[in-house]
Amino acid sequence: MKNLDKNEYFFGHKACAGCGGALAVRIALKTLGERAVAVLPAGCMSAVGFNFPQLAFANNAIISTFAGTASMLTGIVSGLRARGETGFTAVGFAGDGGTADIGIQALSGAIDRNDDILYICYDNEAYMNTGVQKSSLTPFGARTTTTPAGDRIRGNIREKKRMFEIVAAHGISYAATASVGYLRDYVEKIRKAAAVRGAKYIHVLAPCPTGWGTGADETVELAAEAVDCGLFPLREFSDGKFRVTIRRTPNAGAIRAHLARQGRFRHLTEEDIEHVISLTAARSNHL
Ligand SMILES: Cc1ncc(C[n+]2csc(CCOP(=O)(O)OP(=O)(O)O)c2C)c(N)n1
Ligand code: SF4
Ligand SMILES: [Mg+2]
């Protein structure tokens, strides 16, 4: 991609081939540059990035408590400012579990204080590092080890939590959804966020071949397809207003095809698929 730093800041890590989370972290750090200070809670990105003595980050990076990503970002900003440092970005990379379940209180507090932090949630839609358990961002129907597919209950019976709307409801300075299938849009949103003083949140869809039951070479295509079929709208919230950055009308055939290529949805019945399609249409009416 043009105008992106040629240097690498996240490399030599131990992520599975085709990991969407690793791509999300790599591109974000190339966008923010060497003055980014990264905070990562428990999750795949810290597990694959900090294997002493092989630190996979070229910039400063630290592991936080699971629940405390946002609090540690706040502390880093205060500490560096007290030392007279300027021109850095404190950026968090937390998974869906570490964000929408375990870290939501600290995140909410940091947004409420409008601390000058950038929080990036890489959403692979389950607790992947511990073997694929359901989080509140796991979509309806997905099979995980805690939402197995059987005759009576077929995968996750809950809907994906509306994390972007929850963050926006705080009146945050800047928030966006993004996808590793639309990297230019993702980079633009990171640049925009980095230029805003105050709390910023980016929610990036990052497929996990291991947990989704997909091929390592399908990640980027799947992430783009999720946007294109209407399942994962790309949006922004700034100055108190919502905006759609890449508009796609939900398409039943495309949703069907998107679900069919993922192992985690293979058990779904016609009725389940119809339900996913109607949920997607209902959500798109809120845009
Ligand atoms: C306080 C605490 N509880 C549980 C764990 C175990 N744990 C480590 S990584 C992980 C999964 C994290 O899931 P998510 O935040 O979605 O990130 P992903 O692994 O999917 O990248 C869990 C449950 C832990 N390390 N610390
Ligand atoms: S399990 Fe999934 S999220 Fe974790 S490193 Fe592998 S591909 Fe990435
Ligand atoms: Mg996850």
mmCIF file with all atom_site columns, N, CA and C in Angstrom, residues 50-87:
data_model
loop_
_atom_site.group_PDB
_atom_site.id
_atom_site.type_symbol
_atom_site.label_atom_id
_atom_site.label_alt_id
_atom_site.label_comp_id
_atom_site.label_asym_id
_atom_site.label_entity_id
_atom_site.label_seq_id
_atom_site.pdbx_PDB_ins_code
_atom_site.Cartn_x
_atom_site.Cartn_y
_atom_site.Cartn_z
_atom_site.occupancy
_atom_site.B_iso_or_equiv
_atom_site.pdbx_formal_charge
_atom_site.auth_seq_id
_atom_site.auth_comp_id
_atom_site.auth_asym_id
_atom_site.auth_atom_id
_atom_site.pdbx_PDB_model_num
ATOM 1   N N  . PHE A 1 50 ? 4.959  -11.990 22.369 1.00 0.00 ? 50 PHE A N  1
ATOM 2   C CA . PHE A 1 50 ? 5.951  -11.875 23.454 1.00 0.00 ? 50 PHE A CA 1
ATOM 3   C C  . PHE A 1 50 ? 6.430  -13.270 23.842 1.00 0.00 ? 50 PHE A C  1
ATOM 4   N N  . ASN A 1 51 ? 7.390  -13.788 23.117 1.00 0.00 ? 51 ASN A N  1
ATOM 5   C CA . ASN A 1 51 ? 7.941  -15.095 23.474 1.00 0.00 ? 51 ASN A CA 1
ATOM 6   C C  . ASN A 1 51 ? 9.409  -14.895 23.822 1.00 0.00 ? 51 ASN A C  1
ATOM 7   N N  . PHE A 1 52 ? 9.664  -14.581 25.075 1.00 0.00 ? 52 PHE A N  1
ATOM 8   C CA . PHE A 1 52 ? 11.028 -14.249 25.502 1.00 0.00 ? 52 PHE A CA 1
ATOM 9   C C  . PHE A 1 52 ? 12.008 -15.333 25.049 1.00 0.00 ? 52 PHE A C  1
ATOM 10  N N  . PRO A 1 53 ? 13.115 -15.017 24.442 1.00 0.00 ? 53 PRO A N  1
ATOM 11  C CA . PRO A 1 53 ? 13.653 -13.668 24.222 1.00 0.00 ? 53 PRO A CA 1
ATOM 12  C C  . PRO A 1 53 ? 13.278 -13.079 22.864 1.00 0.00 ? 53 PRO A C  1
ATOM 13  N N  . GLN A 1 54 ? 12.243 -13.642 22.207 1.00 0.00 ? 54 GLN A N  1
ATOM 14  C CA . GLN A 1 54 ? 11.895 -13.147 20.872 1.00 0.00 ? 54 GLN A CA 1
ATOM 15  C C  . GLN A 1 54 ? 10.719 -12.186 20.931 1.00 0.00 ? 54 GLN A C  1
ATOM 16  N N  . LEU A 1 55 ? 10.969 -10.930 21.300 1.00 0.00 ? 55 LEU A N  1
ATOM 17  C CA . LEU A 1 55 ? 9.910  -9.929  21.278 1.00 0.00 ? 55 LEU A CA 1
ATOM 18  C C  . LEU A 1 55 ? 9.630  -9.573  19.817 1.00 0.00 ? 55 LEU A C  1
ATOM 19  N N  . ALA A 1 56 ? 8.373  -9.704  19.408 1.00 0.00 ? 56 ALA A N  1
ATOM 20  C CA . ALA A 1 56 ? 8.042  -9.518  17.993 1.00 0.00 ? 56 ALA A CA 1
ATOM 21  C C  . ALA A 1 56 ? 7.713  -8.067  17.641 1.00 0.00 ? 56 ALA A C  1
ATOM 22  N N  . PHE A 1 57 ? 7.919  -7.142  18.583 1.00 0.00 ? 57 PHE A N  1
ATOM 23  C CA . PHE A 1 57 ? 7.615  -5.718  18.342 1.00 0.00 ? 57 PHE A CA 1
ATOM 24  C C  . PHE A 1 57 ? 8.904  -4.912  18.191 1.00 0.00 ? 57 PHE A C  1
ATOM 25  N N  . ALA A 1 58 ? 8.918  -4.014  17.197 1.00 0.00 ? 58 ALA A N  1
ATOM 26  C CA . ALA A 1 58 ? 10.081 -3.135  17.033 1.00 0.00 ? 58 ALA A CA 1
ATOM 27  C C  . ALA A 1 58 ? 9.879  -1.822  17.789 1.00 0.00 ? 58 ALA A C  1
ATOM 28  N N  . ASN A 1 59 ? 8.636  -1.552  18.182 1.00 0.00 ? 59 ASN A N  1
ATOM 29  C CA . ASN A 1 59 ? 8.354  -0.351  18.982 1.00 0.00 ? 59 ASN A CA 1
ATOM 30  C C  . ASN A 1 59 ? 8.169  -0.798  20.437 1.00 0.00 ? 59 ASN A C  1
ATOM 31  N N  . ASN A 1 60 ? 7.923  0.165   21.325 1.00 0.00 ? 60 ASN A N  1
ATOM 32  C CA . ASN A 1 60 ? 7.682  -0.222  22.719 1.00 0.00 ? 60 ASN A CA 1
ATOM 33  C C  . ASN A 1 60 ? 6.349  -0.948  22.827 1.00 0.00 ? 60 ASN A C  1
ATOM 34  N N  . ALA A 1 61 ? 6.335  -2.031  23.576 1.00 0.00 ? 61 ALA A N  1
ATOM 35  C CA . ALA A 1 61 ? 5.102  -2.812  23.733 1.00 0.00 ? 61 ALA A CA 1
ATOM 36  C C  . ALA A 1 61 ? 5.126  -3.496  25.092 1.00 0.00 ? 61 ALA A C  1
ATOM 37  N N  . ILE A 1 62 ? 3.953  -3.631  25.672 1.00 0.00 ? 62 ILE A N  1
ATOM 38  C CA . ILE A 1 62 ? 3.870  -4.209  27.021 1.00 0.00 ? 62 ILE A CA 1
ATOM 39  C C  . ILE A 1 62 ? 2.569  -5.009  27.164 1.00 0.00 ? 62 ILE A C  1
ATOM 40  N N  . ILE A 1 63 ? 2.599  -6.038  27.977 1.00 0.00 ? 63 ILE A N  1
ATOM 41  C CA . ILE A 1 63 ? 1.380  -6.806  28.259 1.00 0.00 ? 63 ILE A CA 1
ATOM 42  C C  . ILE A 1 63 ? 0.692  -6.206  29.484 1.00 0.00 ? 63 ILE A C  1
ATOM 43  N N  . SER A 1 64 ? -0.621 -6.033  29.404 1.00 0.00 ? 64 SER A N  1
ATOM 44  C CA . SER A 1 64 ? -1.374 -5.502  30.546 1.00 0.00 ? 64 SER A CA 1
ATOM 45  C C  . SER A 1 64 ? -2.115 -6.649  31.243 1.00 0.00 ? 64 SER A C  1
ATOM 46  N N  . THR A 1 65 ? -2.784 -6.327  32.331 1.00 0.00 ? 65 THR A N  1
ATOM 47  C CA . THR A 1 65 ? -3.715 -7.300  32.908 1.00 0.00 ? 65 THR A CA 1
ATOM 48  C C  . THR A 1 65 ? -4.833 -7.484  31.880 1.00 0.00 ? 65 THR A C  1
ATOM 49  N N  . PHE A 1 66 ? -5.562 -8.572  31.980 1.00 0.00 ? 66 PHE A N  1
ATOM 50  C CA . PHE A 1 66 ? -6.590 -8.853  30.975 1.00 0.00 ? 66 PHE A CA 1
ATOM 51  C C  . PHE A 1 66 ? -7.636 -7.727  30.934 1.00 0.00 ? 66 PHE A C  1
ATOM 52  N N  . ALA A 1 67 ? -8.069 -7.307  32.124 1.00 0.00 ? 67 ALA A N  1
ATOM 53  C CA . ALA A 1 67 ? -9.149 -6.316  32.191 1.00 0.00 ? 67 ALA A CA 1
ATOM 54  C C  . ALA A 1 67 ? -8.646 -4.888  32.042 1.00 0.00 ? 67 ALA A C  1
ATOM 55  N N  . GLY A 1 68 ? -7.321 -4.699  32.055 1.00 0.00 ? 68 GLY A N  1
ATOM 56  C CA . GLY A 1 68 ? -6.806 -3.343  32.253 1.00 0.00 ? 68 GLY A CA 1
ATOM 57  C C  . GLY A 1 68 ? -6.144 -2.682  31.058 1.00 0.00 ? 68 GLY A C  1
ATOM 58  N N  . THR A 1 69 ? -6.457 -3.096  29.832 1.00 0.00 ? 69 THR A N  1
ATOM 59  C CA . THR A 1 69 ? -5.823 -2.474  28.650 1.00 0.00 ? 69 THR A CA 1
ATOM 60  C C  . THR A 1 69 ? -5.973 -0.957  28.680 1.00 0.00 ? 69 THR A C  1
ATOM 61  N N  . ALA A 1 70 ? -7.205 -0.490  28.833 1.00 0.00 ? 70 ALA A N  1
ATOM 62  C CA . ALA A 1 70 ? -7.458 0.955   28.752 1.00 0.00 ? 70 ALA A CA 1
ATOM 63  C C  . ALA A 1 70 ? -6.801 1.690   29.924 1.00 0.00 ? 70 ALA A C  1
ATOM 64  N N  . SER A 1 71 ? -6.817 1.082   31.110 1.00 0.00 ? 71 SER A N  1
ATOM 65  C CA . SER A 1 71 ? -6.204 1.740   32.275 1.00 0.00 ? 71 SER A CA 1
ATOM 66  C C  . SER A 1 71 ? -4.708 1.875   32.072 1.00 0.00 ? 71 SER A C  1
ATOM 67  N N  . MET A 1 72 ? -4.087 0.843   31.507 1.00 0.00 ? 72 MET A N  1
ATOM 68  C CA . MET A 1 72 ? -2.647 0.926   31.297 1.00 0.00 ? 72 MET A CA 1
ATOM 69  C C  . MET A 1 72 ? -2.310 1.976   30.240 1.00 0.00 ? 72 MET A C  1
ATOM 70  N N  . LEU A 1 73 ? -3.167 2.106   29.236 1.00 0.00 ? 73 LEU A N  1
ATOM 71  C CA . LEU A 1 73 ? -2.952 3.147   28.219 1.00 0.00 ? 73 LEU A CA 1
ATOM 72  C C  . LEU A 1 73 ? -2.988 4.526   28.889 1.00 0.00 ? 73 LEU A C  1
ATOM 73  N N  . THR A 1 74 ? -3.970 4.720   29.763 1.00 0.00 ? 74 THR A N  1
ATOM 74  C CA . THR A 1 74 ? -4.082 5.991   30.486 1.00 0.00 ? 74 THR A CA 1
ATOM 75  C C  . THR A 1 74 ? -2.819 6.257   31.287 1.00 0.00 ? 74 THR A C  1
ATOM 76  N N  . GLY A 1 75 ? -2.335 5.233   31.976 1.00 0.00 ? 75 GLY A N  1
ATOM 77  C CA . GLY A 1 75 ? -1.129 5.372   32.801 1.00 0.00 ? 75 GLY A CA 1
ATOM 78  C C  . GLY A 1 75 ? 0.091  5.709   31.964 1.00 0.00 ? 75 GLY A C  1
ATOM 79  N N  . ILE A 1 76 ? 0.195  5.077   30.804 1.00 0.00 ? 76 ILE A N  1
ATOM 80  C CA . ILE A 1 76 ? 1.349  5.330   29.926 1.00 0.00 ? 76 ILE A CA 1
ATOM 81  C C  . ILE A 1 76 ? 1.336  6.778   29.430 1.00 0.00 ? 76 ILE A C  1
ATOM 82  N N  . VAL A 1 77 ? 0.160  7.244   29.033 1.00 0.00 ? 77 VAL A N  1
ATOM 83  C CA . VAL A 1 77 ? 0.063  8.630   28.553 1.00 0.00 ? 77 VAL A CA 1
ATOM 84  C C  . VAL A 1 77 ? 0.469  9.597   29.677 1.00 0.00 ? 77 VAL A C  1
ATOM 85  N N  . SER A 1 78 ? -0.049 9.368   30.874 1.00 0.00 ? 78 SER A N  1
ATOM 86  C CA . SER A 1 78 ? 0.272  10.269  31.993 1.00 0.00 ? 78 SER A CA 1
ATOM 87  C C  . SER A 1 78 ? 1.762  10.216  32.311 1.00 0.00 ? 78 SER A C  1
ATOM 88  N N  . GLY A 1 79 ? 2.313  9.008   32.354 1.00 0.00 ? 79 GLY A N  1
ATOM 89  C CA . GLY A 1 79 ? 3.726  8.842   32.711 1.00 0.00 ? 79 GLY A CA 1
ATOM 90  C C  . GLY A 1 79 ? 4.640  9.495   31.686 1.00 0.00 ? 79 GLY A C  1
ATOM 91  N N  . LEU A 1 80 ? 4.367  9.269   30.412 1.00 0.00 ? 80 LEU A N  1
ATOM 92  C CA . LEU A 1 80 ? 5.234  9.835   29.374 1.00 0.00 ? 80 LEU A CA 1
ATOM 93  C C  . LEU A 1 80 ? 5.125  11.356  29.354 1.00 0.00 ? 80 LEU A C  1
ATOM 94  N N  . ARG A 1 81 ? 3.897  11.861  29.537 1.00 0.00 ? 81 ARG A N  1
ATOM 95  C CA . ARG A 1 81 ? 3.737  13.336  29.560 1.00 0.00 ? 81 ARG A CA 1
ATOM 96  C C  . ARG A 1 81 ? 4.484  13.931  30.752 1.00 0.00 ? 81 ARG A C  1
ATOM 97  N N  . ALA A 1 82 ? 4.441  13.240  31.890 1.00 0.00 ? 82 ALA A N  1
ATOM 98  C CA . ALA A 1 82 ? 5.139  13.741  33.084 1.00 0.00 ? 82 ALA A CA 1
ATOM 99  C C  . ALA A 1 82 ? 6.646  13.808  32.822 1.00 0.00 ? 82 ALA A C  1
ATOM 100 N N  . ARG A 1 83 ? 7.122  12.943  31.939 1.00 0.00 ? 83 ARG A N  1
ATOM 101 C CA . ARG A 1 83 ? 8.552  12.967  31.590 1.00 0.00 ? 83 ARG A CA 1
ATOM 102 C C  . ARG A 1 83 ? 8.847  13.942  30.459 1.00 0.00 ? 83 ARG A C  1
ATOM 103 N N  . GLY A 1 84 ? 7.817  14.640  30.008 1.00 0.00 ? 84 GLY A N  1
ATOM 104 C CA . GLY A 1 84 ? 8.020  15.651  28.964 1.00 0.00 ? 84 GLY A CA 1
ATOM 105 C C  . GLY A 1 84 ? 7.998  15.097  27.553 1.00 0.00 ? 84 GLY A C  1
ATOM 106 N N  . GLU A 1 85 ? 7.584  13.830  27.403 1.00 0.00 ? 85 GLU A N  1
ATOM 107 C CA . GLU A 1 85 ? 7.552  13.230  26.056 1.00 0.00 ? 85 GLU A CA 1
ATOM 108 C C  . GLU A 1 85 ? 6.333  13.737  25.283 1.00 0.00 ? 85 GLU A C  1
ATOM 109 N N  . THR A 1 86 ? 6.508  13.915  23.969 1.00 0.00 ? 86 THR A N  1
ATOM 110 C CA . THR A 1 86 ? 5.381  14.281  23.104 1.00 0.00 ? 86 THR A CA 1
ATOM 111 C C  . THR A 1 86 ? 5.491  13.466  21.812 1.00 0.00 ? 86 THR A C  1
ATOM 112 N N  . GLY A 1 87 ? 4.459  13.530  20.976 1.00 0.00 ? 87 GLY A N  1
ATOM 113 C CA . GLY A 1 87 ? 4.516  12.904  19.652 1.00 0.00 ? 87 GLY A CA 1
ATOM 114 C C  . GLY A 1 87 ? 4.405  11.394  19.645 1.00 0.00 ? 87 GLY A C  1
#
